[in-house]
Coordinates of C-alpha atoms in Angstrom, one line a residue:
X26 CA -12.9 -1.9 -11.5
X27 CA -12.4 -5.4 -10.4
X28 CA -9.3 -7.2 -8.8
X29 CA -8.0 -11.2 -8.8
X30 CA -6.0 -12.3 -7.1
X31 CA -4.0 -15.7 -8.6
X32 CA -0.9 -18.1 -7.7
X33 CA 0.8 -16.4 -11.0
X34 CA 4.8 -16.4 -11.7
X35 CA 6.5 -14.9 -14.6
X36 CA 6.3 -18.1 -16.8
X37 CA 2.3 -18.6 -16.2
X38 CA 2.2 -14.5 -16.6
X39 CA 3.3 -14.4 -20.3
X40 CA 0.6 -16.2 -21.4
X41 CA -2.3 -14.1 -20.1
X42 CA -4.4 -11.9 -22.5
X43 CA -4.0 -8.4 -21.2
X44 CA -3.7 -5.6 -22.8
X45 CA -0.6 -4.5 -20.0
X46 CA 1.3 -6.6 -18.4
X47 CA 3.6 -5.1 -15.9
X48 CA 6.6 -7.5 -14.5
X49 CA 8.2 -6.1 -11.1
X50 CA 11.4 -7.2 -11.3
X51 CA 13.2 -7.1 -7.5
X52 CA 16.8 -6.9 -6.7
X53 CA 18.6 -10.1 -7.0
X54 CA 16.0 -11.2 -9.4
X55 CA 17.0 -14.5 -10.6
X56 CA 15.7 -15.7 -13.8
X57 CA 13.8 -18.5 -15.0
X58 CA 14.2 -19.8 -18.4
X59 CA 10.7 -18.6 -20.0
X60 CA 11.1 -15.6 -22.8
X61 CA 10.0 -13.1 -20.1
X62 CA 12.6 -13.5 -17.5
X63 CA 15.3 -14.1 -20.7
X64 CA 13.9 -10.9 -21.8
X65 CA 14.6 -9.0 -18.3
X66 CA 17.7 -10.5 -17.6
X67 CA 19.2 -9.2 -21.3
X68 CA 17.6 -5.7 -20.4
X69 CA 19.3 -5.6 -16.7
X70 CA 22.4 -7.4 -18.2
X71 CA 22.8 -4.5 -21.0
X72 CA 21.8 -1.4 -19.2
X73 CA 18.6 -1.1 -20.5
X74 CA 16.8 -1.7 -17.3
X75 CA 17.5 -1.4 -13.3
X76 CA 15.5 -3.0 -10.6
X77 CA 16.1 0.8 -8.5
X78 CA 12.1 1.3 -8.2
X79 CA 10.1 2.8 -10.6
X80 CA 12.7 2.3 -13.5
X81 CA 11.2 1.2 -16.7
X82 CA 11.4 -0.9 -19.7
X83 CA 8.1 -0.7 -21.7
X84 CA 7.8 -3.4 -24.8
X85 CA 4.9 -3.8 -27.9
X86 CA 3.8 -7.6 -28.4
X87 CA 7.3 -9.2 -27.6
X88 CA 7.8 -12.3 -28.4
X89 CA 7.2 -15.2 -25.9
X90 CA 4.2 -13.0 -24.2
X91 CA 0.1 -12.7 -25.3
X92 CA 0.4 -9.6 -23.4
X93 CA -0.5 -6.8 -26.2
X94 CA 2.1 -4.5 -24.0
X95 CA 4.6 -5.4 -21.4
X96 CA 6.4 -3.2 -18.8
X97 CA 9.2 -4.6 -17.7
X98 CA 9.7 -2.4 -14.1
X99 CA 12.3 -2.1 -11.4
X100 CA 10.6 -2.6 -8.0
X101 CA 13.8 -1.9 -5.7
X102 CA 13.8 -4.4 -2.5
X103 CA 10.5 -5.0 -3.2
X104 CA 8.6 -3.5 0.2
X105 CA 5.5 -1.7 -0.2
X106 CA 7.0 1.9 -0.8
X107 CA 9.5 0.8 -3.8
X108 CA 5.6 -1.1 -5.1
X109 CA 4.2 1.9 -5.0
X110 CA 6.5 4.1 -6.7
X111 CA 7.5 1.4 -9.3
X112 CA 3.8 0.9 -10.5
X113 CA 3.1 5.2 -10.7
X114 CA 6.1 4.9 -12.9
X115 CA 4.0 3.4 -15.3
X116 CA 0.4 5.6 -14.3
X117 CA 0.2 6.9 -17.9
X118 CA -0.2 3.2 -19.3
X119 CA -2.3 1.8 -16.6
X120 CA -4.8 5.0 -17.1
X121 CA -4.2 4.9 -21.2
X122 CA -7.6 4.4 -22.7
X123 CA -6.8 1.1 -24.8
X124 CA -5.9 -0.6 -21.1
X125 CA -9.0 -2.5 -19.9
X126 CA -7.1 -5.5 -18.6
X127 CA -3.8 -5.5 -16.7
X128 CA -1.7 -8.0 -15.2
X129 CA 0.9 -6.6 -12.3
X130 CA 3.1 -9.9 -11.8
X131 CA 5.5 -10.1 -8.8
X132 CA 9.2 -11.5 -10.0
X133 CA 10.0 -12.5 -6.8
X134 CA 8.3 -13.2 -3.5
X135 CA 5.5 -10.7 -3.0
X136 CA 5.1 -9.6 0.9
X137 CA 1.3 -8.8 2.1
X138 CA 2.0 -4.9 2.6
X139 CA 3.4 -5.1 -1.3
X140 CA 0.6 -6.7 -2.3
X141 CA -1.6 -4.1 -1.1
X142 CA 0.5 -1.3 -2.4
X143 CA 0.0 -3.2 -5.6
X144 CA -3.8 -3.0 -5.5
X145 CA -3.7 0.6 -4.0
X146 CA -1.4 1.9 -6.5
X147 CA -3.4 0.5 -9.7
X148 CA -6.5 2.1 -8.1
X149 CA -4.8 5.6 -8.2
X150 CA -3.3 5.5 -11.1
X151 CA -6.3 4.7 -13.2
X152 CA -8.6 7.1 -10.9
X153 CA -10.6 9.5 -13.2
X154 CA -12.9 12.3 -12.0
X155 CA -16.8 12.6 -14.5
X156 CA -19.2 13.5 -12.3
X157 CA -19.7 16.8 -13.4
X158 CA -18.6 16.0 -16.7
X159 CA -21.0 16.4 -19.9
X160 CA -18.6 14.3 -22.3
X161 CA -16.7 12.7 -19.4
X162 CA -14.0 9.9 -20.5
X163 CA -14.4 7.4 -17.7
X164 CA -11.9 5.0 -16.3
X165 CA -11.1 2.3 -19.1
X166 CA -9.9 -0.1 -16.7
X167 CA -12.0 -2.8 -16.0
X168 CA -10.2 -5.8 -14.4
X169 CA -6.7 -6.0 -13.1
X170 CA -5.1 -9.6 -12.0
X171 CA -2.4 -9.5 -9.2
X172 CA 0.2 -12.5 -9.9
X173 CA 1.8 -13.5 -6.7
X174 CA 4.2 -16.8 -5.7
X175 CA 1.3 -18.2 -3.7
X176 CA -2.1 -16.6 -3.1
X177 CA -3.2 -17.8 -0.5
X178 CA -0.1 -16.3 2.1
X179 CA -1.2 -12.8 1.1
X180 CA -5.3 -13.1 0.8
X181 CA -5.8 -10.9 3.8
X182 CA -3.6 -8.5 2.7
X183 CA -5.4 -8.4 -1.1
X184 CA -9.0 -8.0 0.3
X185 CA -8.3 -5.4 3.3
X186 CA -6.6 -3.3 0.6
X187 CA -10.0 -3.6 -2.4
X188 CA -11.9 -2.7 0.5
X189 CA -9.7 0.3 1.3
X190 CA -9.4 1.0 -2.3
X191 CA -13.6 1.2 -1.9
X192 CA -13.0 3.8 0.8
X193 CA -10.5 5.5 -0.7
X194 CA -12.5 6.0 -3.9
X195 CA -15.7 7.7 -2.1
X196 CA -13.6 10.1 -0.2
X197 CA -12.4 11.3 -3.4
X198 CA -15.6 11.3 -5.0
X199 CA -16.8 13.5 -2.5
X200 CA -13.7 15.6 -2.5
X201 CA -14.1 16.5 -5.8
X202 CA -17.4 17.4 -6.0
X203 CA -17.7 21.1 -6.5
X204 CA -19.5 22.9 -3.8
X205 CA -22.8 23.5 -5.7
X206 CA -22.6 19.3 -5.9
X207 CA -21.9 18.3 -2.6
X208 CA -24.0 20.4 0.1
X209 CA -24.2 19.8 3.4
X210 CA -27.6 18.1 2.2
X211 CA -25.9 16.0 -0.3
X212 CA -23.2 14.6 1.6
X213 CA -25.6 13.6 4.3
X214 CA -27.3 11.8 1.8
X215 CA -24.0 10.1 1.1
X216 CA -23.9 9.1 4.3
X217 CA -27.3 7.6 4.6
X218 CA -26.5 5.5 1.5
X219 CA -23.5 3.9 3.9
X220 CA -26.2 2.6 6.2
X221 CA -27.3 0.0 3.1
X222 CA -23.9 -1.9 4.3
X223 CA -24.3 -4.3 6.5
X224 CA -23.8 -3.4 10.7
X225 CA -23.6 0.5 9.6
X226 CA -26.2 3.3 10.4
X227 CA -26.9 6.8 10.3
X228 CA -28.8 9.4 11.6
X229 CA -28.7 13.0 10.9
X230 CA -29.8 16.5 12.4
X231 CA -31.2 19.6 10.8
X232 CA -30.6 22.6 12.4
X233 CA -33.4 22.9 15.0
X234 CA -31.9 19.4 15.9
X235 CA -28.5 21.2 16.6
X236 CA -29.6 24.4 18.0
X237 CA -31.6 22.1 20.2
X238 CA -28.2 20.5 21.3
X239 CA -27.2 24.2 22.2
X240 CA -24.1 23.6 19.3
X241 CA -23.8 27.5 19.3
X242 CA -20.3 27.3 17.5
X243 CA -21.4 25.4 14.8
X244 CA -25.1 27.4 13.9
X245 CA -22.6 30.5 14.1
X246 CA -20.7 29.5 11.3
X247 CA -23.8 28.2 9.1
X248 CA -25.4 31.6 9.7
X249 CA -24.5 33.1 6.6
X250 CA -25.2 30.2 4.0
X251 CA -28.8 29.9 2.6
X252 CA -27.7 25.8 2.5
X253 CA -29.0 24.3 5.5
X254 CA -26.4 22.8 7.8
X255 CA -26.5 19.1 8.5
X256 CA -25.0 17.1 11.6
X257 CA -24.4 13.9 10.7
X258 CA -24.0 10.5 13.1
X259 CA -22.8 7.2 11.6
X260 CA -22.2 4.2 13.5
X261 CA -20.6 0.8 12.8
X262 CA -21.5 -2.0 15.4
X263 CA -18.9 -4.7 15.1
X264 CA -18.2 -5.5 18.5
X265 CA -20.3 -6.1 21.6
X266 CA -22.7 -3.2 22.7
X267 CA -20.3 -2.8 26.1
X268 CA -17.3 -2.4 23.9
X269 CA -16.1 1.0 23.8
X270 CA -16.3 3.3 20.3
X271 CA -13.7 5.2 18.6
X272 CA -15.4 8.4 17.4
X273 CA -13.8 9.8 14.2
X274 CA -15.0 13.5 13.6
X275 CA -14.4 15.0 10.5
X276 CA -14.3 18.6 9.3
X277 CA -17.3 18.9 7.3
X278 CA -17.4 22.6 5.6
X279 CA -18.2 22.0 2.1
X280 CA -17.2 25.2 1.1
X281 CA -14.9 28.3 2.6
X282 CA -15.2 31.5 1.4
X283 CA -13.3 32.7 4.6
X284 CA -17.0 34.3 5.7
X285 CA -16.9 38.4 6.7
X286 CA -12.6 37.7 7.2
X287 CA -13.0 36.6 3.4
X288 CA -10.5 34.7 1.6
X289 CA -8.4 36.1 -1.6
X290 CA -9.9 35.3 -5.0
X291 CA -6.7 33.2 -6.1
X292 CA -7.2 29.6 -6.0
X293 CA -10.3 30.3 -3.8
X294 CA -12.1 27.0 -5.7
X295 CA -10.1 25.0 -3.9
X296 CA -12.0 25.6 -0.6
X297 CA -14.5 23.0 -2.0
X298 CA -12.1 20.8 -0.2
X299 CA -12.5 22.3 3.4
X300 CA -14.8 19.1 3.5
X301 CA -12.1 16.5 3.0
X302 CA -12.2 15.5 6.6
X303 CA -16.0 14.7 6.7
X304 CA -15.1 13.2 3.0
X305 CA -12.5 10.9 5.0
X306 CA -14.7 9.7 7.7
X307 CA -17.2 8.8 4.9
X308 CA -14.6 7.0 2.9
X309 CA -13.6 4.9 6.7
X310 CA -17.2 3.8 6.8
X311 CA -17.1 2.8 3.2
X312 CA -14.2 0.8 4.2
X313 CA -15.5 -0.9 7.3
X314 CA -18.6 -2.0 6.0
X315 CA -16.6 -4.3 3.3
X316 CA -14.0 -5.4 5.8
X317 CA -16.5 -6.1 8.9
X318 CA -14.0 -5.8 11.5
X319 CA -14.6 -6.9 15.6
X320 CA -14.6 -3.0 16.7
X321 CA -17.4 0.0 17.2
X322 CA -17.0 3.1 15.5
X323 CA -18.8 6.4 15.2
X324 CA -18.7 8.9 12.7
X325 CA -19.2 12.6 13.5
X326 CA -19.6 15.2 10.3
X327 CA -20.9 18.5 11.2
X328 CA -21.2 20.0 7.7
X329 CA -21.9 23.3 6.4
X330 CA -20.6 26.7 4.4
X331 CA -18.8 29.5 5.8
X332 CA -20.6 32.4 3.5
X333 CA -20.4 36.5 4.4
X334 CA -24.3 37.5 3.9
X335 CA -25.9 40.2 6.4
X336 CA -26.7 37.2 8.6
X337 CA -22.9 36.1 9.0
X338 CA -21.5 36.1 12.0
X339 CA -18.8 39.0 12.2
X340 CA -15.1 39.7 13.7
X341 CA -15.7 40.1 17.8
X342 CA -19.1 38.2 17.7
X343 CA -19.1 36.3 20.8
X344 CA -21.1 33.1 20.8
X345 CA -21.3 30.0 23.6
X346 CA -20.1 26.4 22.6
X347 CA -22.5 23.4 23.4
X348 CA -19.9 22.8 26.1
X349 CA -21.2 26.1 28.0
X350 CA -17.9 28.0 27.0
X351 CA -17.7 31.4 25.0
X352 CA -15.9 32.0 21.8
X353 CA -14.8 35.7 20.9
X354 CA -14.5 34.9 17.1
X355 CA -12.0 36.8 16.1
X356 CA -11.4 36.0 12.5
X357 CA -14.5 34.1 10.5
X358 CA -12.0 31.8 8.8
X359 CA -11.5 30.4 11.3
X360 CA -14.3 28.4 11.3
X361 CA -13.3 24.9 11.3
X362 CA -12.6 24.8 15.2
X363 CA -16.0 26.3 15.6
X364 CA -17.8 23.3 14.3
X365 CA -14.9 20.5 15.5
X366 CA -15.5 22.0 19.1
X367 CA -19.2 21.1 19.3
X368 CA -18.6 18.1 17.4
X369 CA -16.2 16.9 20.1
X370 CA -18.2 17.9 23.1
X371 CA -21.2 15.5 21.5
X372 CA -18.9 12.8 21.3
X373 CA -18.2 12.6 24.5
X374 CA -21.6 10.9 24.6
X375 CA -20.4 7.9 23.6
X376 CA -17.7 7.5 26.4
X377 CA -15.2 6.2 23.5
X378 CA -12.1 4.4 24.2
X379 CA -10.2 7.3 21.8
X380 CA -11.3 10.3 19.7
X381 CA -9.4 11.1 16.8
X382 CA -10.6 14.6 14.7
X383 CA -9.8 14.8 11.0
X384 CA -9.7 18.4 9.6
X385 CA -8.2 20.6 6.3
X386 CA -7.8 22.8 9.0
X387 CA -4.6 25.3 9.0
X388 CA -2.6 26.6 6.3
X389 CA 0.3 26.6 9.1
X390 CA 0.4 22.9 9.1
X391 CA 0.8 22.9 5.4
X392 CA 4.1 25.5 5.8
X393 CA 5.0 23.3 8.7
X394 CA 4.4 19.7 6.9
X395 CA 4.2 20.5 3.1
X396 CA 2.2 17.7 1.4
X397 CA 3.7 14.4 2.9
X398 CA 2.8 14.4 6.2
X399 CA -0.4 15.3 8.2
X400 CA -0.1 16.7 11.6
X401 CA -0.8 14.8 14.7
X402 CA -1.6 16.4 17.5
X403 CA -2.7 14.1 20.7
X404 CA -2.9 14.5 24.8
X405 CA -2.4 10.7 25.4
X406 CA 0.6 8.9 23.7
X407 CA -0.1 5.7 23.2
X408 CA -2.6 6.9 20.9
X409 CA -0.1 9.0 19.1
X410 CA 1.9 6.0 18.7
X411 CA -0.2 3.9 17.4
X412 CA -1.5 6.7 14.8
X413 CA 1.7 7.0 13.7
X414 CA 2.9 3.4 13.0
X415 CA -0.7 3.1 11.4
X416 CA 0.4 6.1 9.2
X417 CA 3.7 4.6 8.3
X418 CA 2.5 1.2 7.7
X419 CA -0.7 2.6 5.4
X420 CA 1.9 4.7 3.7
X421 CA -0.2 7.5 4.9
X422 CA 2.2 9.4 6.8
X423 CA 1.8 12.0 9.4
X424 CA 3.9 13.5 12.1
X425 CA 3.9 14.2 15.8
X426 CA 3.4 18.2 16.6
X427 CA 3.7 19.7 20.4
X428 CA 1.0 20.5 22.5
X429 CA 2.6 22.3 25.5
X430 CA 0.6 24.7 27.6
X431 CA 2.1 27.9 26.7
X432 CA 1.0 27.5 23.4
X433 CA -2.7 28.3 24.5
X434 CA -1.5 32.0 26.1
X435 CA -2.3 33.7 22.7
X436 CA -6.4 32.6 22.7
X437 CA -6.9 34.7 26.0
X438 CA -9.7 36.7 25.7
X439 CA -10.5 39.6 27.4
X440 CA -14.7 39.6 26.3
X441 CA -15.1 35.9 26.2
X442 CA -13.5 32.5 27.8
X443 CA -11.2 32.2 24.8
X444 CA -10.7 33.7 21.2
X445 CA -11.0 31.9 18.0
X446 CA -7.4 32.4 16.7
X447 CA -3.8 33.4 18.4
X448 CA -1.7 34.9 15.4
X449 CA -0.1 33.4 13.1
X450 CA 3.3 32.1 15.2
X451 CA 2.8 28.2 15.2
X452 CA -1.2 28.7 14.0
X453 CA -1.5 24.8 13.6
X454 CA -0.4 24.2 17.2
X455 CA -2.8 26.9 18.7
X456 CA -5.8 25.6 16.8
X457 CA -4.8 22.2 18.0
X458 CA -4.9 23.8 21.5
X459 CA -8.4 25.4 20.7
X460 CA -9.6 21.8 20.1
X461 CA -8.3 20.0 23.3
X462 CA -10.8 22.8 25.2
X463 CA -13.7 20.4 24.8
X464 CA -12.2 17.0 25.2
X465 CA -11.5 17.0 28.8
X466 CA -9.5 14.1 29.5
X467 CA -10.9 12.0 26.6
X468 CA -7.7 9.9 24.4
X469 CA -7.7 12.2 21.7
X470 CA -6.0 13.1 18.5
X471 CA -6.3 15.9 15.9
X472 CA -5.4 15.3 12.4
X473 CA -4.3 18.6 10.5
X474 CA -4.7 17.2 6.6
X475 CA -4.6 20.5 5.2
X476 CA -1.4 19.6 3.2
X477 CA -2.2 16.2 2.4
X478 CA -5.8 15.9 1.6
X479 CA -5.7 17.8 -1.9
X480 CA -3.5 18.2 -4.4
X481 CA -3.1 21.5 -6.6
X482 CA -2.0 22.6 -9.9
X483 CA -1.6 20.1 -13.0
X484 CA -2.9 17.4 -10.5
X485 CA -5.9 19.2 -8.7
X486 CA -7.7 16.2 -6.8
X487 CA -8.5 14.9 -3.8
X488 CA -5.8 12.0 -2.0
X489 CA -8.4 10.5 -0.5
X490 CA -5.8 10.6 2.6
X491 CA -5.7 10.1 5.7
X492 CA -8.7 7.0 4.9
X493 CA -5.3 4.5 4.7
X494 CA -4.0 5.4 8.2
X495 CA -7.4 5.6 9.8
X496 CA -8.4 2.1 8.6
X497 CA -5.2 0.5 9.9
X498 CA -5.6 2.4 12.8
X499 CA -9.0 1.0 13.3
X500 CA -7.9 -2.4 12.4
X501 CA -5.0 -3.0 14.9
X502 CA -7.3 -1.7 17.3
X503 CA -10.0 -4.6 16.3
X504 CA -7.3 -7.1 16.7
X505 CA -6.5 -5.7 20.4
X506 CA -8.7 -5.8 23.5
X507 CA -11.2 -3.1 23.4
X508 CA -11.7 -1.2 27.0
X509 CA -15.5 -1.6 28.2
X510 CA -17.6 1.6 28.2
X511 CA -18.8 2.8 31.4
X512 CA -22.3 2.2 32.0
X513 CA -24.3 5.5 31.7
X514 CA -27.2 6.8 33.3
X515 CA -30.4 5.5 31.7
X516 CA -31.0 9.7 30.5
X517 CA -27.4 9.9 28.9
X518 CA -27.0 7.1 27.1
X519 CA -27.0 7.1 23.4
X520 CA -29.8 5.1 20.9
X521 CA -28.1 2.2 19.7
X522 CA -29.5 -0.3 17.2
X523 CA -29.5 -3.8 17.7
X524 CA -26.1 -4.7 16.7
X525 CA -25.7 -8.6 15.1
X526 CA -23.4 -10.8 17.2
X527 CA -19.5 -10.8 16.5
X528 CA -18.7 -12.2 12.9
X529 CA -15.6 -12.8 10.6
X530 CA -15.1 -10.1 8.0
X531 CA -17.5 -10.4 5.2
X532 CA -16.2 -11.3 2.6
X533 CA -14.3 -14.3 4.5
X534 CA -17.7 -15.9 5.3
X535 CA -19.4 -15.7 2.4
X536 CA -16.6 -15.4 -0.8
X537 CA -18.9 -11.6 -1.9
X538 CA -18.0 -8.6 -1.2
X539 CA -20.6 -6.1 0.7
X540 CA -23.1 -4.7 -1.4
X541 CA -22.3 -1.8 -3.5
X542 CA -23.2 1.7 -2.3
X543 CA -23.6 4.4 -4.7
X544 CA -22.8 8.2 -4.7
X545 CA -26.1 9.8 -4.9
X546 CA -26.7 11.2 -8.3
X547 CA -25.2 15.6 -9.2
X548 CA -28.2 17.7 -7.8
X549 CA -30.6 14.8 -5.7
X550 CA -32.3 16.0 -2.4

């Protein structure tokens, strides 16, 4: 799907050939004397319509309009959340299979985060799901025109948010993918496809690469699946080499079946989306490599199954981390800590100016949370802070959890340095405190997404979420000064690729965006 951008107001908007045009009509709207604004000021005037966001009036070929249909919809004060909901409102007719060209016009003055909203919210609305899909409908929507007062104020905004809508899109791609399409295997060749963008590459490791590493947590957990597991490394050079990375690490365990501690049959499919974490990190690199922003990231995905074979690891199994500590594993489903806790000790490597892990990791969080907010967890506040404002500016919200000491009492172990689990009394908090045993005094930051990464039910998907709040994290931090990294020893330092010298964002220099990268076709190697 494509998106304009154009100097558009209500008068110019009735003229365009759509097949939908959608008018947000603000409080205080005042208006003009063209047929459309006559039209909504009758509607408002008689009831018929309120400007209290999402509130709709939906018209066939009205008069005064070449628009085939017209949505005439209330879009509250006008911020980014009343956008948002105002444009779901109307999902059914933005996704209807006769709408291949929209027009979303702004009644009023249109503010950079509501422009975005704009784009973001068209994007979801028209989403559709075929890759596994013999007779698949795909999305009829081809080309959707923003109308703003002027252009030009709100260009940033526009193409940071089609670049996030890019990012967006592949997380969900990859969310969705059963497990049978998306193996370890599969979304490491995902990943490899992200280094045809421009300042992004990747490397990844099999399993005598990790056992190698001494990753004993994470080659525990893969035991039982005949799928080999796959450790994959991106990186985005955007900054000077002596810049400092953030290292995003995302849960990569593309499916769940609980292992020997197996899961109940009901709604067990959903564990597909254990991998929405590694799905999310993906989905950030996507992002970067359209928006080219001054800053170094890494990407961390250790990805595998959890599966109960005679080779699984079992209940009281002790095994050693790459950071030299042991794990009593108490309960096989709890896996995801297992492969986080190597994946964090690796990142170390990079002596990054914050680490920040993404994971579908505790059902507690989800009791704790529901599905609007993620949990935060950090040991350093400024980097909680600015997760969170990133969060409520993305409209990707999450929320602040404790991390005090005494949480940690229940993983005690008397056969091993710590257990895997600590009961079920405040079970997202004690896995956050499993986590913060291998990052030392590194800035860091766990993500719990369990609640928000998926939907279930009627609307069974992947969000796509937290991809929002990491890219505006990752962008205020581009516009800030980055720390310097510590000069290593020659031994430890880390192969990095000649990086190209500091540029504007991509699409600002040359007018294109980056070039397109493709989800690797159902069943490639």
């Amino acid at each position: 799907m494509n998106f304009d951008l154009k100097t558009l107001e209500l008068t110019a908007a009735a003229s365009e050939k759509c097949d939908l045009l959608i008018a947000l009509i603000p409080e205080g709207f005042k208006p003009g004397k063209d047929p459309l604004s006559t039209l909504a000021a009758q509607a408002l005037k008689n009831g018929d319509l309120a400007t209290k966001a999402g509130k709709s009036l939906q018209l066939y070929q009205p008069g005064g309009a070449a628009a085939r249909r017209v949505a005439l919809v209330g879009a509250g004060d006008g911020a980014a959340r009343a956008v948002r909901q105002a444009l779901l409102a109307v999902a059914g007719a933005i996704k209807a299979p006769q709408t291949k060209r929209v027009v979303v016009c702004f009644a009023g003055k249109a503010q950079a985060d509501a422009v975005s909203a704009a784009v973001q919210a068209v994007a979801e609305a028209s989403y559709v799901y075929t890759t596994t899909k013999s007779k698949a409908e795909a999305r009829s929507l081809s080309r959707c025109v923003v109308g703003v007062h002027s252009a030009p104020d709100v260009r940033e905004a526009f193409d940071t948010a089609v670049a996030l809508v890019a990012g967006i899109e592949f997380a969900r791609e990859w969310g969705n993918r059963p497990a049978n399409h998306a193996t370890p295997t599969l979304l490491a060749d995902a990943a490899k496809g992200l280094a045809k963008l421009p300042r992004i590459q990747c490397k990844v490791h099999g399993p005598a690469e990790v056992a190698r590493m001494g990753m004993g947590a994470f080659l525990a957990v893969a035991r039982g699946s005949e799928e080999p597991l796959r450790f994959i490394e991106l990186r985005y050079n955007g900054a000077a080499k002596d810049k400092a990375p953030v290292v995003l690490v995302g849960k990569g365990i593309t499916f769940d079946t609980g292992g020997i501690s197996i899961k109940p049959a009901p709604e067990m499919d959903e564990m597909k989306f254990d991998m929405c974490g590694a799905a999310s990190v993906l989905g950030v690199f996507r992002a970067l490599g359209e928006m080219q922003p001054e800053i170094n990231v890494v990407g961390l995905v250790p990805a595998c199954e959890n599966m109960p074979d005679g080779r699984a690891v079992k209940p009281g199994d002790v095994v050693t981390s790459m950071s030299g500590q042991t794990i009593e594993i108490l309960n096989t489903d709890a896996e995801g800590r297992l492969v986080l806790c190597d994946a964090l000790t690796y990142a170390a490597r990079f002596k990054p100016a914050a680490v920040v892990d993404i994971a579908t990791l505790t059902g507690a969080c989800v009791i704790a949370l529901g599905g609007v907010r993620s949990g935060l967890f950090a040991n350093n506040d400024a980097l909680a802070a600015a997760l969170q404002e990133a969060g409520e500016s993305a409209q990707d919200p999450c929320w602040r959890m404790p991390l005090d000491d005494d949480y940690a009492d229940g993983l005690k172990s008397n056969f091993a340095d710590m257990g895997n689990v600590a009961g079920r009394a405040g079970g997202s908090i004690t896995a956050a405190k499993f986590l913060q045993k291998y990052v030392g005094e590194l800035p860091w930051a766990h993500l719990d997404i369990a609640g928000t990464a998926w939907k279930g039910g009627a609307a069974k998907g992947s969000t796509g979420r937290p991809v929002g709040l990491l890219v505006q994290y990752l962008l205020k931090q581009s516009q800030a000064k980055a720390p310097k990294a510590p000069k290593l020893p020659k031994a430890d330092r880390p192969a990095t690729a000649v990086g190209s010298p500091s540029l504007s964002p991509l699409r600002a220099r040359t007018g294109k965006a980056a070039p397109a990268v493709r989800a690797p076709k159902s069943g490639a190697a």
